[in-house]
Short mmCIF file of C-alpha atoms in Angstrom, two decimals:
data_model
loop_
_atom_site.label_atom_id
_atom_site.label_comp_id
_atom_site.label_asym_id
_atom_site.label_seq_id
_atom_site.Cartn_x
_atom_site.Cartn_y
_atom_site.Cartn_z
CA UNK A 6 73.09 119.58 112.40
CA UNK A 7 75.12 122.61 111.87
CA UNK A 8 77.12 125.13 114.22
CA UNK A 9 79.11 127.57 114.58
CA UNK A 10 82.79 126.89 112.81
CA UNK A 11 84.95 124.97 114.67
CA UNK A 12 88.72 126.63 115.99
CA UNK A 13 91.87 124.87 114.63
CA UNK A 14 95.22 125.23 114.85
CA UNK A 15 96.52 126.88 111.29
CA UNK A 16 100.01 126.10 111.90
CA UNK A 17 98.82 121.79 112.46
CA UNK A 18 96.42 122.32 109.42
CA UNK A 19 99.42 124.30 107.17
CA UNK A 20 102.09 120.94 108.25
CA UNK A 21 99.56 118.24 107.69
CA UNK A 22 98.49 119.67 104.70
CA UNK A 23 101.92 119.93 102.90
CA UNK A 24 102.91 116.56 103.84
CA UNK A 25 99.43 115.32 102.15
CA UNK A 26 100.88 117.34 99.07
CA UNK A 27 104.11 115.42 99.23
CA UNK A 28 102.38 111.96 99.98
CA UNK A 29 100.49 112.39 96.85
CA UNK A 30 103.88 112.43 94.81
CA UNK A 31 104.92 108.79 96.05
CA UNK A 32 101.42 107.08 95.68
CA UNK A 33 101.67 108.65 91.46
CA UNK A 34 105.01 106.88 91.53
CA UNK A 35 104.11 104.13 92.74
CA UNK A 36 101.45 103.66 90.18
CA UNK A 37 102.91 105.62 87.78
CA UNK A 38 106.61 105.51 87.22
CA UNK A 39 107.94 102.88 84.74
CA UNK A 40 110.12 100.98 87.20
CA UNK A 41 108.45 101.54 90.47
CA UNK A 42 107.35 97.79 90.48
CA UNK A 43 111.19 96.09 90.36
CA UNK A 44 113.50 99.01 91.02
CA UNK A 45 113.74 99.97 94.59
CA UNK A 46 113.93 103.79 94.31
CA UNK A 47 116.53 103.80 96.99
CA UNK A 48 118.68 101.19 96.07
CA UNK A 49 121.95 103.01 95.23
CA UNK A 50 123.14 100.51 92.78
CA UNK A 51 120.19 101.50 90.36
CA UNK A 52 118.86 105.07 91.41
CA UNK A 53 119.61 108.51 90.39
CA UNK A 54 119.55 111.31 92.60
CA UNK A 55 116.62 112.47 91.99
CA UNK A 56 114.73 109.39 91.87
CA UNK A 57 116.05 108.94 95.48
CA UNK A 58 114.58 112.69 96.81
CA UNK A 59 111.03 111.74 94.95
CA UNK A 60 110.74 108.76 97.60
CA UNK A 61 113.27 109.88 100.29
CA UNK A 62 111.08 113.26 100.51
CA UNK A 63 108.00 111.22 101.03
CA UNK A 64 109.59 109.60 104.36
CA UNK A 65 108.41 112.59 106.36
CA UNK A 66 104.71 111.58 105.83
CA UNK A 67 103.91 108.76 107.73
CA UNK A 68 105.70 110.14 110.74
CA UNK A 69 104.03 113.40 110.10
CA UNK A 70 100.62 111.94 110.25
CA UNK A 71 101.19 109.59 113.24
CA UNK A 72 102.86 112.67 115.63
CA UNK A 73 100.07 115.13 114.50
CA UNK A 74 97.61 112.14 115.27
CA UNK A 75 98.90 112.01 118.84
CA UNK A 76 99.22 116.18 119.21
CA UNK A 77 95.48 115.76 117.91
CA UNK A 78 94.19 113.51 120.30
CA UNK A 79 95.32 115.78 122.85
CA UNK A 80 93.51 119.06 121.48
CA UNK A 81 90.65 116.91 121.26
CA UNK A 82 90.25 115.23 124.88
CA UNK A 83 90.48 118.77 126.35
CA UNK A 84 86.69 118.54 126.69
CA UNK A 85 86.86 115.26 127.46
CA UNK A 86 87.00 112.94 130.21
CA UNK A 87 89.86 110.26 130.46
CA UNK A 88 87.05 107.83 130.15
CA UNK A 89 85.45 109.92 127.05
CA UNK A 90 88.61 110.63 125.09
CA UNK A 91 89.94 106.83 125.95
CA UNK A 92 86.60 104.97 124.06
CA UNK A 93 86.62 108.01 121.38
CA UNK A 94 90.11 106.77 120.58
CA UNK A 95 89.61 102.87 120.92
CA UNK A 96 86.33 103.51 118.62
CA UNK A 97 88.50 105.71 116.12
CA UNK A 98 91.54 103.39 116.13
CA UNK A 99 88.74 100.18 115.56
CA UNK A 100 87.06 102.36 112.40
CA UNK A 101 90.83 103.11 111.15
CA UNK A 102 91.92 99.37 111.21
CA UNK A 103 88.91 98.15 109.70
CA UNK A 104 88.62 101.28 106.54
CA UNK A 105 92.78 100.16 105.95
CA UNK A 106 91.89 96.25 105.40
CA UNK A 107 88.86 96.61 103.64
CA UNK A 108 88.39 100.33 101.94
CA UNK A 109 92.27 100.51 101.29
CA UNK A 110 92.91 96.87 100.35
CA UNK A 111 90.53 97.78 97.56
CA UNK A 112 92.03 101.13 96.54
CA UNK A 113 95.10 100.01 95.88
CA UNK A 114 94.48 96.55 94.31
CA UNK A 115 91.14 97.41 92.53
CA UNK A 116 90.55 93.93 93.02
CA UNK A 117 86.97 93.00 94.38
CA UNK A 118 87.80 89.34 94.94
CA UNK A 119 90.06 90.80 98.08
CA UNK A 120 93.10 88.32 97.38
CA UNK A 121 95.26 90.48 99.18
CA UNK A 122 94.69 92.44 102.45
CA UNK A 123 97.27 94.93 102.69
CA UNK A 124 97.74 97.16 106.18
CA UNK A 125 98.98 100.46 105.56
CA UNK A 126 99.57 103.79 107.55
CA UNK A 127 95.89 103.07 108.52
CA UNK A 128 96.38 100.29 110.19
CA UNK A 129 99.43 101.79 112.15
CA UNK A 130 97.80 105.00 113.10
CA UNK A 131 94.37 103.04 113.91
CA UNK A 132 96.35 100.25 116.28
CA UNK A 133 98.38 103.13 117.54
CA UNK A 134 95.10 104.95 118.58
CA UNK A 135 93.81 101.89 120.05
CA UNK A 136 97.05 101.60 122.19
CA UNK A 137 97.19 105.45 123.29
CA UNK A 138 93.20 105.01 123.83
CA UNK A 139 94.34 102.62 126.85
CA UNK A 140 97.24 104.81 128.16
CA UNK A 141 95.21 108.32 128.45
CA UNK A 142 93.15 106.31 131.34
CA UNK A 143 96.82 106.42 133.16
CA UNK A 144 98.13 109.38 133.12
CA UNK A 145 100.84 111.56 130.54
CA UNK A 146 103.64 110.83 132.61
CA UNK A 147 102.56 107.05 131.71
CA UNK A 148 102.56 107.93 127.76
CA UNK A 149 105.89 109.60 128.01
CA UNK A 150 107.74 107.02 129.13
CA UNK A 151 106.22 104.04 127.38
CA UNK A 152 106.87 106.33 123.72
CA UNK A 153 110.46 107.01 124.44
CA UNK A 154 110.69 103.44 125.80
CA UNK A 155 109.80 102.11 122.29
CA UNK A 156 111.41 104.91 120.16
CA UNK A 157 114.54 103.72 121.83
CA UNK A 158 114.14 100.29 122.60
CA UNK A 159 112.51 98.91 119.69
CA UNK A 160 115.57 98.57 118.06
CA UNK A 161 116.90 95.81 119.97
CA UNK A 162 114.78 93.17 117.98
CA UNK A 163 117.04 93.44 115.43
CA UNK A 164 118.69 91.15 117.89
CA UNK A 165 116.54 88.84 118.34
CA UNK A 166 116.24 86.25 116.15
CA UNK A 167 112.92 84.63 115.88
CA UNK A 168 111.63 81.87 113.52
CA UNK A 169 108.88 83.00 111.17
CA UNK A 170 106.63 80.47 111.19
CA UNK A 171 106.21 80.07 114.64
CA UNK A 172 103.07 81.97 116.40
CA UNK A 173 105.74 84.23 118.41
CA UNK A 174 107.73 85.11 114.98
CA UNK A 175 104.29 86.06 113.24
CA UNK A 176 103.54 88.35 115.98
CA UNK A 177 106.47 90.09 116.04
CA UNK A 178 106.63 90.50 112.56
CA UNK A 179 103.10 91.57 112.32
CA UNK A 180 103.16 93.95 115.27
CA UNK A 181 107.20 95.19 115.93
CA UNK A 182 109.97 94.08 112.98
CA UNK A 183 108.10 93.20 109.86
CA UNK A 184 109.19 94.89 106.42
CA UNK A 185 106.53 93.96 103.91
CA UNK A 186 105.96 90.97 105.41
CA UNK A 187 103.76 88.86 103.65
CA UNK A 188 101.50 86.69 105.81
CA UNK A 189 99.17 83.64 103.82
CA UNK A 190 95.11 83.91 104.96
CA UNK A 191 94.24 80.49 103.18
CA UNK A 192 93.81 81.49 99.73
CA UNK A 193 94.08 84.99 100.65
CA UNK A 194 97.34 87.14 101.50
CA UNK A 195 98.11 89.83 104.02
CA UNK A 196 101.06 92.42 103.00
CA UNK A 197 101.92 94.06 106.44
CA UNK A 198 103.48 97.09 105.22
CA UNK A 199 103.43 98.65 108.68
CA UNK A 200 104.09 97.28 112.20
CA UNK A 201 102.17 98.87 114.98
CA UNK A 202 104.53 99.06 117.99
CA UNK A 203 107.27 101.16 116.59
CA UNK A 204 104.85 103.71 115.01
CA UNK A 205 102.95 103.77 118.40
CA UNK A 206 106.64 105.16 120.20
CA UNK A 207 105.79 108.30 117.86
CA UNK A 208 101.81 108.90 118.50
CA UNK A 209 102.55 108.57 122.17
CA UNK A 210 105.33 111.41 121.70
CA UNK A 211 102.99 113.34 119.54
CA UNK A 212 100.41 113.23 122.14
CA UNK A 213 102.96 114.24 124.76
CA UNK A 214 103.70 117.53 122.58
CA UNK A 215 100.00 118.11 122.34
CA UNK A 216 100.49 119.47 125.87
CA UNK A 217 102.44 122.29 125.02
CA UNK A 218 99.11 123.80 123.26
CA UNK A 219 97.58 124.05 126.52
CA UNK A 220 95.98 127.65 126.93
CA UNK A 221 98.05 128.56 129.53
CA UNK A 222 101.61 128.51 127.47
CA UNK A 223 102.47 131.11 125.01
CA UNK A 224 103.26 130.92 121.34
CA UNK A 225 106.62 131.86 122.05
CA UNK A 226 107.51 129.60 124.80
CA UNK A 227 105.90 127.14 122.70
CA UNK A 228 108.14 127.51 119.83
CA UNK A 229 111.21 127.67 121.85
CA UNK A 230 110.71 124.09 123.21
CA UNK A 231 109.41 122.83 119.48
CA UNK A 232 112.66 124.04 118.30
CA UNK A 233 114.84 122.81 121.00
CA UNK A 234 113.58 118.96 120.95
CA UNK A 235 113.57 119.18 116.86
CA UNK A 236 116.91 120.21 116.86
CA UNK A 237 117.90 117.81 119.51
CA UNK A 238 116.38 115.03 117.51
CA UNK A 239 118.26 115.92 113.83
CA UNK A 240 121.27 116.01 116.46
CA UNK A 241 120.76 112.86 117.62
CA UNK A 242 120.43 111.26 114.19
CA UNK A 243 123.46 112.76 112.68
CA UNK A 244 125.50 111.01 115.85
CA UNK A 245 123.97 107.77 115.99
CA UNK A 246 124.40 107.80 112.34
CA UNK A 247 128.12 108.76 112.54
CA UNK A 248 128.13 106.15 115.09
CA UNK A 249 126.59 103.76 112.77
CA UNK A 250 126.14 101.01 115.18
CA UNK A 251 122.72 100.77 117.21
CA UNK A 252 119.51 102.85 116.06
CA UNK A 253 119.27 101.42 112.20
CA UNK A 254 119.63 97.64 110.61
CA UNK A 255 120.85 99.27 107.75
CA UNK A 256 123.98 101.36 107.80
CA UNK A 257 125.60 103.77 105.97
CA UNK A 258 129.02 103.29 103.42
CA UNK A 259 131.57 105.09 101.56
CA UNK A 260 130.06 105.41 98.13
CA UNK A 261 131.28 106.28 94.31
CA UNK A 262 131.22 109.68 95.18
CA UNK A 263 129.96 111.92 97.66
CA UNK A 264 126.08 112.81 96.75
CA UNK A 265 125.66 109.14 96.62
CA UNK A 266 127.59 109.33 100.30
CA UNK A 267 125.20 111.29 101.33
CA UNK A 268 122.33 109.70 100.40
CA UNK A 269 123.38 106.55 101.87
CA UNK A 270 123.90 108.48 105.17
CA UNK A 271 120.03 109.62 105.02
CA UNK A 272 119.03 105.97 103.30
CA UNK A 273 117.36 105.17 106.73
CA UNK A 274 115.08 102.46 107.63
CA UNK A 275 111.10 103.00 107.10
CA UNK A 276 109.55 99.82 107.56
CA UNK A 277 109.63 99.61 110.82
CA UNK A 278 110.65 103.14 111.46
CA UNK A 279 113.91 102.58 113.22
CA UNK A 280 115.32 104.85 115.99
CA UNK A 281 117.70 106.68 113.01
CA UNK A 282 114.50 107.52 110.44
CA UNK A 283 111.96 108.45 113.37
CA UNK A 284 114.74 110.98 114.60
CA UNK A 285 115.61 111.78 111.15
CA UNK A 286 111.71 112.82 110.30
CA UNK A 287 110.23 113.97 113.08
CA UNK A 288 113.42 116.57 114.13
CA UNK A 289 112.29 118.54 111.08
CA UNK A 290 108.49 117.78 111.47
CA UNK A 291 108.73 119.81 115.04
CA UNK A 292 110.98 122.72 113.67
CA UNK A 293 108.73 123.55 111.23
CA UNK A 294 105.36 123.09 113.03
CA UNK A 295 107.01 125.77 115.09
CA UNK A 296 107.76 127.75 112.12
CA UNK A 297 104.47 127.49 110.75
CA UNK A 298 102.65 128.81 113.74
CA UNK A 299 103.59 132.60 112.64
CA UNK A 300 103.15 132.17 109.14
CA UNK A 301 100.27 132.63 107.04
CA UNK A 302 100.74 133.26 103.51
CA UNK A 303 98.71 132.44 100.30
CA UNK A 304 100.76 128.79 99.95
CA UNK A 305 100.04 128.06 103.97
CA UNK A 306 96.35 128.89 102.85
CA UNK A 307 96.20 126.76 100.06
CA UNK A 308 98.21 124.30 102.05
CA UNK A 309 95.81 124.01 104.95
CA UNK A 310 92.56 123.43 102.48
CA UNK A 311 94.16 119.73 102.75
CA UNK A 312 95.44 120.12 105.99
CA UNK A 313 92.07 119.98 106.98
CA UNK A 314 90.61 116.94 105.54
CA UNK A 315 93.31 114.30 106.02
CA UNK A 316 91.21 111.17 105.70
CA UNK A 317 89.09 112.95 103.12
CA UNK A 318 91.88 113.30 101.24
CA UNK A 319 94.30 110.20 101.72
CA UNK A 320 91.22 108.17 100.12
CA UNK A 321 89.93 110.23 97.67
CA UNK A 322 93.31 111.32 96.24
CA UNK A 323 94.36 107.68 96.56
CA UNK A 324 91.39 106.50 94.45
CA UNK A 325 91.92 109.53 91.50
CA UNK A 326 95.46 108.11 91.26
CA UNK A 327 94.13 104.52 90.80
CA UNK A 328 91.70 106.17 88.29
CA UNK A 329 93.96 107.56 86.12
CA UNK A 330 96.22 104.90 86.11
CA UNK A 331 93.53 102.66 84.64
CA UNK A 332 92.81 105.05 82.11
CA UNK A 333 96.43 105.25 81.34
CA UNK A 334 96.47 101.36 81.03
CA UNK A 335 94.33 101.74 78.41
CA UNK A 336 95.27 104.38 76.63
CA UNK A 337 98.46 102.20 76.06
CA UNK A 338 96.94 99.49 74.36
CA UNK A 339 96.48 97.18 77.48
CA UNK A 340 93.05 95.52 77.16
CA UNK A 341 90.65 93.57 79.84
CA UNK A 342 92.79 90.29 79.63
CA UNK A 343 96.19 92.53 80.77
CA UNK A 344 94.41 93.85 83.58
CA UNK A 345 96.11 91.07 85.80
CA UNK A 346 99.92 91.08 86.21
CA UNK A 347 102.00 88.15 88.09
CA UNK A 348 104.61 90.01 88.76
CA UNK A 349 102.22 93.06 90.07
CA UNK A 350 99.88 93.13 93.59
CA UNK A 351 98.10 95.81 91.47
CA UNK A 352 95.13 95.32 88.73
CA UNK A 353 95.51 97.15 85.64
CA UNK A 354 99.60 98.38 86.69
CA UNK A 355 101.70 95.58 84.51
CA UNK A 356 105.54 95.49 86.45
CA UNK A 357 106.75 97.10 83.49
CA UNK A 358 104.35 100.36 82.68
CA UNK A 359 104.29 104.14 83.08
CA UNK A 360 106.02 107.10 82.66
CA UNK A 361 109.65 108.85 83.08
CA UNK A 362 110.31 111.12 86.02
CA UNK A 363 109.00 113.86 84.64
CA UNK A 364 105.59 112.31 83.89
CA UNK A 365 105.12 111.55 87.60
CA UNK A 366 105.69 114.48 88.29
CA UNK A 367 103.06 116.30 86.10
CA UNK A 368 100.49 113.34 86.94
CA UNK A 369 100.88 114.37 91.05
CA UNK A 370 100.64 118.61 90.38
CA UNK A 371 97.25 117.24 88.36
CA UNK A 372 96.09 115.50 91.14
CA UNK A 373 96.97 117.81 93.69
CA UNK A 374 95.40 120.68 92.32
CA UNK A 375 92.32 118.51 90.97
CA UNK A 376 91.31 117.62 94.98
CA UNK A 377 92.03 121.54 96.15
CA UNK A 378 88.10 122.10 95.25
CA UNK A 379 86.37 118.82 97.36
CA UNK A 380 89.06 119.23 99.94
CA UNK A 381 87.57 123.21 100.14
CA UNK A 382 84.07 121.68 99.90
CA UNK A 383 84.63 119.12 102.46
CA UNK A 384 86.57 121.30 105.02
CA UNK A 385 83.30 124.29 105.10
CA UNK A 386 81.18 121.36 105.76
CA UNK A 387 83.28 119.60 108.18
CA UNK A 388 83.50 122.94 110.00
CA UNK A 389 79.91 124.07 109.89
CA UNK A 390 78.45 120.40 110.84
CA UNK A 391 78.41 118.85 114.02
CA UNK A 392 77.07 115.26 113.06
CA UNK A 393 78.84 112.41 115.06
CA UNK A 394 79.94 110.34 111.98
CA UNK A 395 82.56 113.61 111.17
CA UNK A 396 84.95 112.75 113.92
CA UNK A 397 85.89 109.96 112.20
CA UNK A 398 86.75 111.26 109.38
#
């Protein structure tokens, strides 16, 4: 079926879409750069500067995707009923979930056999759908309250000290304080890289902001409050961080000189998103999607080709970079019997293979500019199709 095209919001398109640019850079690194598999890029004892942007930079992703998620499923249950929006968003967040452990696990390990299950941003943003699916039957006031409950409360686990292998300690680290936690599945293995709860504070937030689109506010009174509440939450950060007590497990020191100061100061915590990092991201995500709104240029058009095609291009991209990594393998004189490294989750990516810096970096402009022309493709037909299966993806 095919219809008129579909209205969007440039300025959500333009954001999304430069994040997607950025995210590309860490997945090539991850792949890619020579000591991505046992050198923590943020570990201050071993990094460089540099090394530390290439991943720090790539923190404002997952935020960026979860917040515009929730602004999202606002825009799109304006022609909705709460019933109609809440099973669109259970459905979605069930499809999500089930693409991470099965179509991702297989992206990034290449490995048909499924030995490892690994739950990404995916599984975060689906289980946070699921979650806000329930809420929207309530009411906004609801959603409000239960996001800023977690963003702020979440924290407090660090507290609590639970033992793993107990069904409550599982769950918690599964759903609220897991970091990489690895779970066993009888032969199998799950690698929880994301825990739903915290990342659900954010959605809930995001879907909170989604009001201020409503047709009857203007662009500039928009702005005015997007700027206010991003620069309240970078304000926010730099106290509690000054603070350095509650908001973030891991805290800030004194270092060898100042730039490494300073990057210990923004050396936040990720996985979960603590109170520090989601303040630290998202302050910036809002000042610019205010930004953005008034700004179209040839980079915020080239930037919103992506924008436009998120799940389009998180696999697709994800899958090139996989690609080329295994012809890289290769090309270095690995053969079939290397393919398999202990000390790697990752077919054909030994622990000790890649590039330098700079490599990475060429690899990711490649790939970026390599999925501008589906991305195009995909967006017109995304826009001039109304089949069912497109809302999912």
């Amino acid at each position: 079926m095919t219809g008129q095209i579909k209205q969007r919001i440039y300025s959500i398109d333009t954001l999304r879409g430069v994040i997607m640019i950025i995210m590309a850079l860490d997945h090539v690194r991850d792949f890619l750069h020579i000591t991505a598999v046992d050198q923590q890029p943020t570990n201050l004892a071993t990094t460089t500067p540099l090394l530390f942007f290439t991943r720090w930079i790539t923190h404002f992703c997952a935020p960026t995707f979860v917040f515009l998620s929730g602004i999202s499923a606002w825009l799109s249950g304006r022609k909705k009923s709460r019933k109609e929006l809440s099973i669109f968003l259970i459905k979605r967040g069930i499809w999500l979930i089930l693409f991470d452990i099965i179509g991702m696990s297989l992206a990034f390990t290449f490995n048909p056999a499924y030995d490892i299950f690994i739950l990404e941003v995916l599984w975060a943003i689906g289980g946070s759908m699921i979650i806000l699916g329930l809420l929207v039957r309530v009411s906004t006031r609801v959603i409000i309250i239960t996001g800023l409950i977690i963003l702020f409360g979440h924290n407090l686990f660090d507290y609590i000290q639970v033992q793993n292998n107990t069904a409550g300690g599982v769950l918690l680290r599964l759903f609220v304080t897991g970091s990489g936690g690895i779970f066993p599945l009888g032969s199998k293995i799950v690698l929880a890289g994301y825990t739903i709860i915290p990342w659900t504070g954010v959605m809930l937030l995001g879907y909170a902001a989604g009001s201020l689109y409503n047709a009857q506010y203007s662009m500039q009174w928009r702005r005015k409050i997007l700027l206010l509440c991003g620069f309240a939450s970078i304000s926010l950060f730099i106290v509690l961080r000054l603070i350095n007590g509650y908001g973030d497990p891991s805290h800030w020191a004194v270092q060898k000189d100042g730039v490494f100061t300073f990057l210990s100061f923004v050396n936040t915590s990720k996985y979960p998103p603590s109170l520090d990092f989601v303040c630290m991201t998202v302050g910036p995500i809002i000042i610019l999607l205010a930004l953005l709104e008034s700004v179209q240029n040839r980079f915020t058009a080239f930037a919103t080709v992506y924008g436009k095609v998120p799940f389009f291009y998180f696999v697709v991209h994800f899958c090139l970079v996989h690609i080329i990594t295994v012809i890289a393998f290769f090309a270095s004189g690995y053969g079939w019997k290397d393919r398999a490294d202990p000390k790697s989750l990752f077919l054909f990516r030994p622990a000790h293979f890649g590039f330098e810096l700079w490599g990475v970096y060429a690899v990711w402009l490649g790939v970026v500019l390599i999925m501008y022309w589906p991305c195009k493709w995909f967006g017109r037909y995304k826009a001039t199709h109304t089949y069912g299966w497109l809302s999912y993806v």
